Coordinates of C-alpha atoms in Angstrom, one line a residue:
M116 CA 36.7 12.0 35.6
P117 CA 35.1 10.5 32.5
G118 CA 32.6 7.8 33.1
K119 CA 29.3 6.2 32.1
D120 CA 26.1 7.9 32.7
K121 CA 24.5 6.2 35.7
K122 CA 21.0 6.3 34.1
N123 CA 22.3 5.1 30.7
P124 CA 25.5 3.0 31.2
G125 CA 25.8 2.5 27.4
W126 CA 26.4 6.2 26.7
F127 CA 29.8 7.7 27.3
W128 CA 29.6 11.3 28.7
P129 CA 32.3 13.0 30.7
Q130 CA 31.2 14.4 34.0
S131 CA 34.0 17.0 34.0
L132 CA 33.0 20.3 32.3
Q133 CA 36.6 20.7 31.2
M134 CA 36.7 17.3 29.5
R135 CA 33.4 18.1 27.7
A136 CA 34.8 21.4 26.4
L137 CA 37.9 19.6 25.3
I138 CA 36.0 17.0 23.3
F139 CA 33.7 19.5 21.7
G140 CA 36.6 21.8 21.0
L141 CA 38.6 19.0 19.3
G142 CA 35.5 18.2 17.1
A143 CA 35.1 21.8 16.1
F144 CA 38.8 22.2 15.3
L145 CA 38.7 19.1 13.1
L146 CA 35.7 20.4 11.2
M147 CA 36.7 24.0 10.6
Q148 CA 37.4 24.3 6.9
P149 CA 38.1 27.0 4.4
V150 CA 35.4 28.9 2.5
W151 CA 33.2 27.0 0.1
H152 CA 32.1 29.4 -2.6
G153 CA 29.5 27.2 -4.2
V154 CA 29.3 25.5 -7.6
E155 CA 27.3 25.8 -10.7
I156 CA 26.0 22.6 -12.2
D157 CA 24.6 22.5 -15.7
A158 CA 21.6 20.3 -15.0
G159 CA 18.6 20.8 -12.8
A160 CA 16.3 17.9 -11.8
A161 CA 12.7 18.9 -12.2
E162 CA 12.7 17.6 -15.8
N163 CA 15.4 14.9 -15.6
G164 CA 16.5 11.8 -17.2
G165 CA 19.7 10.4 -15.7
A166 CA 22.2 10.3 -12.9
A167 CA 25.5 12.0 -13.5
T168 CA 28.8 12.7 -11.8
A169 CA 29.3 16.2 -10.4
P170 CA 31.0 18.4 -12.9
V171 CA 34.0 20.6 -12.1
A172 CA 33.1 23.3 -9.6
K173 CA 33.3 26.9 -10.7
A174 CA 32.2 30.3 -9.4
D175 CA 28.5 30.5 -8.7
A176 CA 27.0 33.3 -10.7
S177 CA 23.3 32.5 -10.0
S178 CA 23.0 32.7 -6.2
D179 CA 20.3 34.8 -4.7
A180 CA 22.7 37.4 -3.4
S181 CA 26.4 37.8 -2.8
R182 CA 27.2 35.8 0.3
P183 CA 30.7 36.3 1.5
A184 CA 31.6 33.4 3.6
G185 CA 33.8 33.4 6.7
P186 CA 37.2 31.7 6.9
F187 CA 35.7 28.5 8.3
D188 CA 32.5 27.9 6.2
P189 CA 31.9 24.2 5.6
S190 CA 28.4 24.8 4.1
L191 CA 27.3 22.4 1.3
R192 CA 26.4 24.5 -1.7
G193 CA 25.1 23.0 -5.0
H194 CA 21.4 22.3 -4.7
G195 CA 18.9 24.4 -6.6
G196 CA 16.1 24.3 -4.0
P197 CA 15.3 23.9 -0.3
V198 CA 17.1 20.9 1.3
H199 CA 14.7 18.4 2.9
A200 CA 16.9 15.4 3.7
I201 CA 20.4 15.0 5.2
D202 CA 22.3 11.8 6.3
L203 CA 25.9 11.6 7.4
N204 CA 27.8 8.3 7.6
E205 CA 29.2 7.0 10.9
T206 CA 32.7 8.5 10.4
K207 CA 31.2 11.9 9.4
T208 CA 33.3 11.9 6.2
R209 CA 30.3 11.6 3.8
A210 CA 26.9 13.3 3.6
L211 CA 23.9 12.6 1.4
T212 CA 21.4 15.3 0.8
G213 CA 18.0 15.6 -0.9
S214 CA 16.3 18.7 -2.3
F215 CA 13.3 20.2 -3.9
D216 CA 15.4 20.3 -7.1
Y217 CA 14.6 16.6 -7.5
S218 CA 18.2 15.6 -6.8
S219 CA 20.3 14.0 -4.2
I220 CA 24.0 14.8 -3.8
L221 CA 26.8 12.8 -2.2
W222 CA 29.4 15.0 -0.5
D223 CA 33.0 14.5 0.7
L224 CA 33.2 16.2 4.0
S225 CA 36.8 15.4 4.6
A226 CA 37.9 17.5 1.6
K227 CA 38.9 21.1 2.3
P228 CA 36.6 22.6 1.2
P229 CA 33.8 20.0 1.1
K230 CA 33.2 18.8 -2.4
Q231 CA 30.5 17.0 -4.4
I232 CA 31.4 13.4 -5.2
R233 CA 28.3 12.5 -7.2
R234 CA 24.9 13.9 -8.1
F235 CA 21.9 11.6 -8.5
D236 CA 18.9 13.1 -10.4
K237 CA 16.7 10.4 -11.8
H238 CA 14.0 11.2 -9.3
D239 CA 10.5 12.2 -10.3
G240 CA 9.7 14.3 -7.3
W241 CA 11.1 16.3 -4.4
V242 CA 13.7 14.2 -2.6
K243 CA 12.4 14.1 0.9
A244 CA 14.3 11.0 2.3
V245 CA 17.9 9.8 1.9
A246 CA 20.0 7.1 3.6
L247 CA 23.7 6.2 3.4
H248 CA 24.2 2.4 3.8
P249 CA 26.6 1.3 6.5
D250 CA 28.7 -0.6 4.0
G251 CA 29.8 2.8 2.5
R252 CA 29.2 1.5 -1.1
R253 CA 25.5 2.1 -1.4
A254 CA 23.0 5.0 -0.9
L255 CA 19.3 5.4 -1.0
S256 CA 17.2 8.4 -2.1
A257 CA 13.4 8.8 -2.5
G258 CA 11.9 11.3 -4.8
G259 CA 8.2 11.2 -5.5
G260 CA 6.9 7.6 -5.1
A261 CA 10.1 5.7 -5.9
I262 CA 13.3 4.7 -4.1
W263 CA 16.6 4.5 -5.8
L264 CA 19.5 2.3 -4.6
W265 CA 22.8 3.7 -5.9
D266 CA 26.3 2.4 -6.2
T267 CA 28.2 5.4 -4.8
E268 CA 31.5 4.4 -6.6
S269 CA 30.1 4.2 -10.1
G270 CA 27.0 6.4 -9.8
E271 CA 24.9 3.6 -11.3
A272 CA 21.4 2.7 -10.1
L273 CA 21.4 -0.8 -8.6
Y274 CA 17.6 -1.0 -8.1
Q275 CA 14.6 1.1 -8.4
F276 CA 11.8 0.3 -5.9
R277 CA 8.3 1.2 -6.9
G278 CA 5.0 0.5 -5.2
H279 CA 4.0 3.6 -3.3
S280 CA 1.2 5.7 -4.9
A281 CA 2.3 9.0 -3.2
E282 CA 5.5 10.7 -2.1
I283 CA 7.8 9.0 0.3
S284 CA 8.6 10.9 3.5
A285 CA 11.1 8.7 5.3
I286 CA 13.5 5.8 4.9
A287 CA 15.0 3.5 7.6
L288 CA 17.5 0.7 7.3
S289 CA 17.4 -2.5 9.4
P290 CA 20.3 -3.0 11.8
D291 CA 21.9 -5.7 9.5
G292 CA 21.6 -3.5 6.4
R293 CA 19.5 -6.0 4.4
W294 CA 16.2 -4.2 4.5
A295 CA 14.9 -0.7 3.9
A296 CA 11.5 0.5 5.1
S297 CA 9.8 3.5 3.5
A298 CA 7.0 5.6 4.9
S299 CA 4.6 7.4 2.5
S300 CA 1.7 9.8 2.2
D301 CA -0.3 6.9 0.7
R302 CA -0.7 5.8 4.4
T303 CA 1.4 2.7 4.0
V304 CA 4.9 1.4 5.0
R305 CA 6.7 -0.8 2.6
L306 CA 9.8 -3.0 3.1
W307 CA 12.4 -3.6 0.4
N308 CA 15.1 -6.3 0.2
L309 CA 18.4 -4.4 -0.7
E310 CA 20.2 -7.7 -1.6
T311 CA 17.7 -9.1 -4.0
G312 CA 15.9 -5.9 -5.1
K313 CA 12.5 -7.5 -4.3
A314 CA 9.6 -6.0 -2.5
G315 CA 8.7 -7.2 1.0
P316 CA 5.6 -6.8 3.2
V317 CA 3.2 -3.8 2.8
L318 CA 2.0 -2.5 6.2
K319 CA -1.5 -1.0 6.1
G320 CA -3.6 0.5 8.8
H321 CA -2.7 4.1 9.4
K322 CA -5.5 6.6 8.8
G323 CA -3.3 9.4 7.5
P324 CA 0.1 9.9 5.8
V325 CA 3.0 8.0 7.4
N326 CA 5.8 10.5 8.2
A327 CA 8.4 8.4 10.0
V328 CA 9.6 4.8 10.4
A329 CA 12.2 3.0 12.5
F330 CA 13.5 -0.5 13.2
S331 CA 13.9 -1.9 16.7
S332 CA 17.4 -2.6 17.9
D333 CA 17.1 -6.3 16.9
G334 CA 15.4 -5.5 13.6
K335 CA 12.4 -7.7 14.5
T336 CA 10.0 -4.8 15.1
L337 CA 9.1 -1.9 12.9
Y338 CA 7.7 1.3 14.3
S339 CA 5.7 3.8 12.2
A340 CA 4.4 7.3 13.0
S341 CA 1.6 9.1 11.2
Y342 CA -0.3 12.2 10.7
D343 CA -3.2 10.3 12.3
G344 CA -1.5 10.9 15.7
T345 CA -0.5 7.2 16.4
I346 CA 2.7 5.2 16.6
R347 CA 2.2 1.6 15.6
S348 CA 4.4 -1.5 15.9
W349 CA 4.7 -4.3 13.4
E350 CA 6.5 -7.6 12.9
S351 CA 9.2 -6.6 10.3
G352 CA 9.5 -10.1 8.9
S353 CA 5.9 -10.7 8.1
G354 CA 4.5 -7.2 8.2
K355 CA 1.9 -8.3 10.8
F356 CA 0.3 -5.5 12.9
K357 CA 1.2 -5.8 16.6
R358 CA -0.4 -2.9 18.3
I359 CA -1.0 0.9 18.5
L360 CA 1.9 1.7 20.7
Y361 CA 1.0 5.3 21.5
R362 CA -1.9 7.7 20.7
H363 CA -0.8 11.3 20.6
G364 CA -4.0 12.7 19.1
L365 CA -2.4 15.1 16.7
G366 CA -0.1 14.5 13.7
I367 CA 3.4 13.1 14.3
N368 CA 6.1 14.5 12.0
T369 CA 9.3 12.9 13.1
M370 CA 10.3 9.8 15.1
A371 CA 13.5 7.8 15.8
R372 CA 14.8 5.0 18.0
L373 CA 17.4 6.1 20.5
P374 CA 20.6 4.2 21.0
G375 CA 21.5 2.4 24.2
G376 CA 20.3 -0.6 26.1
K377 CA 16.6 0.3 26.4
E378 CA 14.1 0.3 23.5
L379 CA 13.2 4.0 23.5
L380 CA 11.6 6.1 20.8
V381 CA 11.6 9.9 20.5
F382 CA 9.0 11.7 18.4
G383 CA 7.9 15.3 17.6
A384 CA 4.5 16.4 16.6
L385 CA 2.4 19.2 15.0
D386 CA 1.3 20.6 18.3
G387 CA 4.8 21.5 19.5
R388 CA 5.2 18.6 21.8
A389 CA 8.1 16.1 21.7
L390 CA 8.2 13.0 23.9
V391 CA 10.3 9.9 24.6
I392 CA 8.3 6.7 25.0
D393 CA 9.1 3.0 25.8
G394 CA 9.2 1.1 22.5
T395 CA 7.9 -2.0 24.2
T396 CA 5.2 -0.8 26.5
G397 CA 4.3 2.6 25.0
E398 CA 4.7 4.3 28.4
R399 CA 5.9 7.9 28.6
V400 CA 9.5 8.3 29.7
H401 CA 10.0 12.1 29.2
Q402 CA 8.3 15.1 27.7
F403 CA 10.3 18.1 26.4
K404 CA 9.4 21.7 26.8
E405 CA 6.4 22.5 24.6
R406 CA 7.1 24.8 21.6
Q407 CA 4.8 27.3 19.9
G408 CA 5.2 25.5 16.5
P409 CA 5.6 22.0 15.1
Y410 CA 8.6 19.7 15.4
L411 CA 9.9 18.6 12.0
A412 CA 13.2 16.6 12.4
N413 CA 15.5 14.9 14.8
A414 CA 19.2 14.0 14.9
I415 CA 21.0 11.6 17.2
Q416 CA 24.7 11.3 18.1
E417 CA 25.4 8.1 20.0
K418 CA 28.7 9.2 21.4
P419 CA 28.9 11.3 23.5
G420 CA 25.1 10.9 23.7
L421 CA 23.1 13.8 22.1
L422 CA 19.7 14.4 20.7
A423 CA 18.6 17.4 18.5
L424 CA 15.1 18.4 17.7
S425 CA 14.2 21.0 15.1
G426 CA 11.1 22.8 13.8
F427 CA 9.8 26.3 13.6
E428 CA 7.9 28.8 15.8
K429 CA 6.0 32.0 15.1
K430 CA 8.1 35.1 15.7
G431 CA 6.2 38.4 15.4
S432 CA 4.7 38.5 11.9
G433 CA 7.0 35.7 10.6
I434 CA 8.4 32.4 11.6
A435 CA 11.8 31.2 12.7
G436 CA 13.4 27.8 12.7
F437 CA 14.9 26.3 15.8
I438 CA 17.3 23.5 16.9
H439 CA 17.4 22.3 20.5
V440 CA 20.2 19.9 21.6
F441 CA 19.7 17.7 24.6
R442 CA 21.8 15.2 26.5
L443 CA 20.7 11.6 26.3
G444 CA 20.2 10.0 29.7
D445 CA 18.9 12.9 31.7
W446 CA 17.4 14.9 28.8
A447 CA 19.2 18.1 30.0
P448 CA 19.2 20.9 27.4
I449 CA 22.7 21.6 26.1
E450 CA 22.4 24.3 23.4
E451 CA 19.7 26.0 21.2
Y452 CA 19.8 27.8 17.9
E453 CA 17.5 30.0 15.9
D454 CA 17.4 30.6 12.2
P455 CA 15.3 33.6 11.1
R456 CA 14.9 32.2 7.5
G457 CA 12.2 29.7 8.5
P458 CA 11.6 26.0 9.2
I459 CA 14.4 23.5 9.6
W460 CA 13.4 20.4 7.8
A461 CA 16.4 18.2 8.1
M462 CA 19.6 17.8 10.1
D463 CA 22.3 15.5 11.2
F464 CA 25.3 15.7 13.6
G465 CA 28.8 16.2 12.5
A466 CA 31.8 14.6 14.3
I467 CA 31.3 13.9 18.0
G468 CA 28.3 16.3 18.0
A469 CA 30.4 19.4 17.7
T470 CA 28.4 20.6 14.6
I471 CA 25.0 20.1 13.1
Y472 CA 24.4 20.2 9.3
Y473 CA 20.9 21.4 8.6
G474 CA 18.6 22.3 5.7
G475 CA 15.6 24.6 5.4
K476 CA 14.3 27.1 2.9
D477 CA 17.8 27.9 1.6
D478 CA 19.4 26.0 -1.3
D479 CA 22.5 25.4 1.0
V480 CA 23.1 23.0 3.9
T481 CA 24.3 25.3 6.7
V482 CA 26.7 24.1 9.4
W483 CA 26.0 25.3 13.0
Q484 CA 28.8 25.0 15.4
V485 CA 27.1 23.5 18.5
S486 CA 30.1 23.6 20.8
P487 CA 32.1 25.6 21.6
R488 CA 29.5 28.3 20.8
R489 CA 30.5 31.4 19.0
A490 CA 29.7 34.8 20.4
F491 CA 27.7 35.7 17.3
E492 CA 25.9 33.2 15.0
T493 CA 25.6 34.0 11.3
V494 CA 23.4 32.5 8.7
S495 CA 24.1 32.3 5.0
G496 CA 21.5 33.2 2.4
P497 CA 19.2 36.1 1.8
I498 CA 16.2 37.0 3.9
P499 CA 13.5 36.8 2.5
R500 CA 14.2 34.2 -0.1
R501 CA 13.7 35.0 -3.7
F502 CA 10.3 33.3 -3.8
E503 CA 9.0 35.1 -0.6
V504 CA 9.3 38.7 -1.7
K505 CA 6.2 40.9 -1.3
N506 CA 7.1 44.5 -2.0
I507 CA 7.4 44.4 -5.8
K508 CA 5.1 46.8 -7.6
D509 CA 5.3 45.1 -11.0
Q510 CA 2.7 42.3 -11.0
G511 CA 4.6 40.3 -13.6
E512 CA 7.9 40.4 -11.7
L513 CA 6.0 39.5 -8.5
Q514 CA 4.4 36.5 -10.2
F515 CA 7.8 35.3 -11.5
A516 CA 9.3 35.6 -8.0
R517 CA 6.5 33.6 -6.4
K518 CA 5.7 31.1 -9.1
C519 CA 8.9 30.6 -11.1
S520 CA 12.0 31.7 -9.3
L521 CA 12.3 28.7 -7.0
C522 CA 13.0 26.5 -10.1
H523 CA 14.2 28.9 -12.8
T524 CA 16.7 31.7 -13.4
L525 CA 16.7 34.2 -16.2
T526 CA 20.4 34.3 -17.0
S527 CA 22.5 32.2 -19.4
N528 CA 24.5 30.8 -16.6
G529 CA 21.4 30.1 -14.5
G530 CA 23.0 27.5 -12.3
N531 CA 21.6 24.4 -10.6
R532 CA 17.9 24.8 -9.9
A533 CA 15.0 22.4 -10.4
G534 CA 14.3 23.7 -13.9
P535 CA 16.3 25.1 -16.8
T536 CA 17.1 28.7 -17.2
L537 CA 14.5 30.8 -19.0
Y538 CA 17.1 32.8 -20.8
R539 CA 15.9 33.6 -24.3
L540 CA 12.8 31.5 -23.7
F541 CA 10.6 32.9 -26.4
G542 CA 11.0 31.1 -29.7
R543 CA 12.7 28.1 -28.1
K544 CA 11.3 24.6 -28.8
A545 CA 10.3 22.9 -25.5
G546 CA 12.9 20.4 -24.2
T547 CA 15.8 21.5 -26.3
L548 CA 18.1 23.4 -24.0
P549 CA 21.5 21.7 -24.4
G550 CA 22.8 19.9 -21.3
Y551 CA 19.5 19.8 -19.5
P552 CA 17.9 16.4 -18.6
Y553 CA 14.3 16.9 -19.7
S554 CA 11.5 14.4 -19.2
D555 CA 10.3 12.5 -22.2
T556 CA 7.2 14.6 -22.2
L557 CA 9.1 17.8 -22.9
K558 CA 11.7 16.1 -25.3
N559 CA 8.9 14.7 -27.4
S560 CA 6.8 17.9 -27.4
D561 CA 6.2 20.0 -30.5
I562 CA 5.6 23.1 -28.3
V563 CA 7.5 26.3 -29.1
W564 CA 7.4 28.8 -26.2
S565 CA 5.5 31.9 -27.0
A566 CA 3.0 34.2 -25.3
E567 CA 0.2 31.8 -26.4
T568 CA 1.8 28.6 -25.2
I569 CA 2.9 30.1 -21.8
E570 CA -0.7 31.4 -21.4
L571 CA -2.0 27.8 -21.9
L572 CA 0.7 26.4 -19.5
F573 CA -0.4 28.6 -16.6
G574 CA -4.0 28.8 -17.5
L575 CA -4.6 25.1 -17.7
G576 CA -1.8 24.1 -15.4
P577 CA 1.3 22.0 -16.3
N578 CA -0.3 18.7 -15.4
H579 CA -3.1 19.3 -17.9
Y580 CA -1.2 21.1 -20.6
L581 CA 1.8 18.7 -20.5
P582 CA 0.6 15.4 -19.0
G583 CA 3.6 13.5 -17.6
T584 CA 5.7 16.6 -17.0
K585 CA 7.5 16.9 -13.7
M586 CA 6.8 20.6 -13.4
P587 CA 5.1 21.5 -10.1
L588 CA 1.5 22.6 -10.3
Q589 CA 1.8 26.4 -10.8
K590 CA -1.6 27.3 -12.2
I591 CA -2.4 31.0 -12.3
A592 CA -6.2 31.5 -12.3
D593 CA -6.3 35.2 -12.7
P594 CA -5.9 36.1 -16.5
K595 CA -4.5 39.6 -15.6
K596 CA -1.8 38.0 -13.6
R597 CA -0.9 35.6 -16.4
E598 CA -0.8 38.5 -18.8
A599 CA 1.5 40.5 -16.5
L600 CA 3.8 37.5 -16.1
I601 CA 4.1 36.9 -19.8
A602 CA 4.8 40.6 -20.4
Y603 CA 7.6 40.5 -17.7
L604 CA 9.1 37.3 -19.2
K605 CA 9.3 38.8 -22.7
I606 CA 11.6 41.6 -21.4
A607 CA 13.4 39.8 -18.6
S608 CA 14.3 36.6 -20.6
D609 CA 15.3 38.3 -23.8
G610 CA 19.0 38.3 -22.9
E611 CA 19.5 41.9 -24.1
S612 CA 20.1 43.3 -20.6
E613 CA 22.7 40.5 -19.9
D614 CA 24.4 41.1 -23.2
K615 CA 24.6 44.8 -22.5
S616 CA 25.9 44.2 -19.0
R617 CA 28.7 41.9 -20.3
K618 CA 29.7 44.7 -22.7
D619 CA 29.8 47.1 -19.8
G620 CA 32.2 44.7 -18.0
K621 CA 29.8 43.5 -15.3
T622 CA 30.3 40.1 -13.7
G623 CA 27.9 37.2 -13.9
K624 CA 26.9 37.6 -10.2
E625 CA 26.0 41.3 -10.8
I626 CA 23.9 40.4 -13.8
S627 CA 22.1 37.7 -11.8
K628 CA 21.4 40.2 -9.0
E629 CA 19.9 42.6 -11.4
Q630 CA 17.5 40.0 -12.8

């Protein structure tokens, strides 16, 4: 009969296999939803200016390939780059995601199909950390070195927190919801008062980028994990350093506090090891099976008591992402999953742990049905991704695929990627494409795109040619490769092939596939 785990009386887990299957089956049934065909949004976020509500969804004509979805596909489609952050609320009816496209999106998971509620794109960098506030009215997202606190009802920014000098990797909320802690590549942790909008203590001492942060169950202690291989503890009120809680030796990528009566921390590292330690004494409690690649993310479901760890491993000549699900209490493995597309950077459990929403190299958030398992698992999205292609003879096309395609398309209906479409680029004044939220640098520029200005852009690098731009560093040192890229762009972006295809009656998706 159902009961409490003897080792962890705070976690409910049925002892009967039939009851476990019933619980998981119910969760899977509640989450199975009709096909979500994707949306096209008219603004990317690499060169952005303001938050905006999500526009009306319409057929996606700019996806990498035609991806027919099954009858129950609750994937979240709308980002224009790899998804690096995912957080679901307690009731699993809302999700907040962050992406390479410099945006975060709030989703309604209770809708059938799931739909975008709001899109936030004021960030000045890749959104690597997000958090939904327990009050249901606020959300946090970190892009570059700033954190934004949003009103989820109006879409307005309540506060912008600045102080970090490098990108922010993680956000944690205190148990009472009053404070946020941020971990950064600048080797510090900073605390922020969400009620007053004021900065709190700055925690210094790590010798490498800080990748994860977590509050203790009473909120009085803060834990931080770093690339320097240590986990440290601090007084959250004063920021005073307490001790090095654990020395792992190699970089730690992910860490979280586990629910329950004991103060336990789980972490995953670069060397393929994941451990559970005592948050008070630093003693080892459990070590999971060592992997042949780094751990990158974790997810926790308090009821019925599940832990998921993800990362990637080398598989033949490539790499594959993995997710392993364990039972809290005795650490028994429950299920495992492999994605051939590559690393799994972020994830969170759906209702009662029956599904996991995860993000990797694809622009979409994929939903894996943990239990009951399907006989055959499918993954959405092309393999390899558009920016990973190798067997292209034309050097210019190859450079576009590797350097540009992650952020830009070549069609008029280019969709929601980090940058604007390059359709009819030559002769266009920089920063003038209607409906695209450019940075002030681009909007105030006198540059007109031509072979000469594109040559300077990639020869000098965006950060030197356009100081203040949010374009990623995509310098091409080889002049022959720059010449080939420019020659390819002249033809591929001129719009003639698309205009001809429309006259021939081809669809937007077919046009996109051709280019």
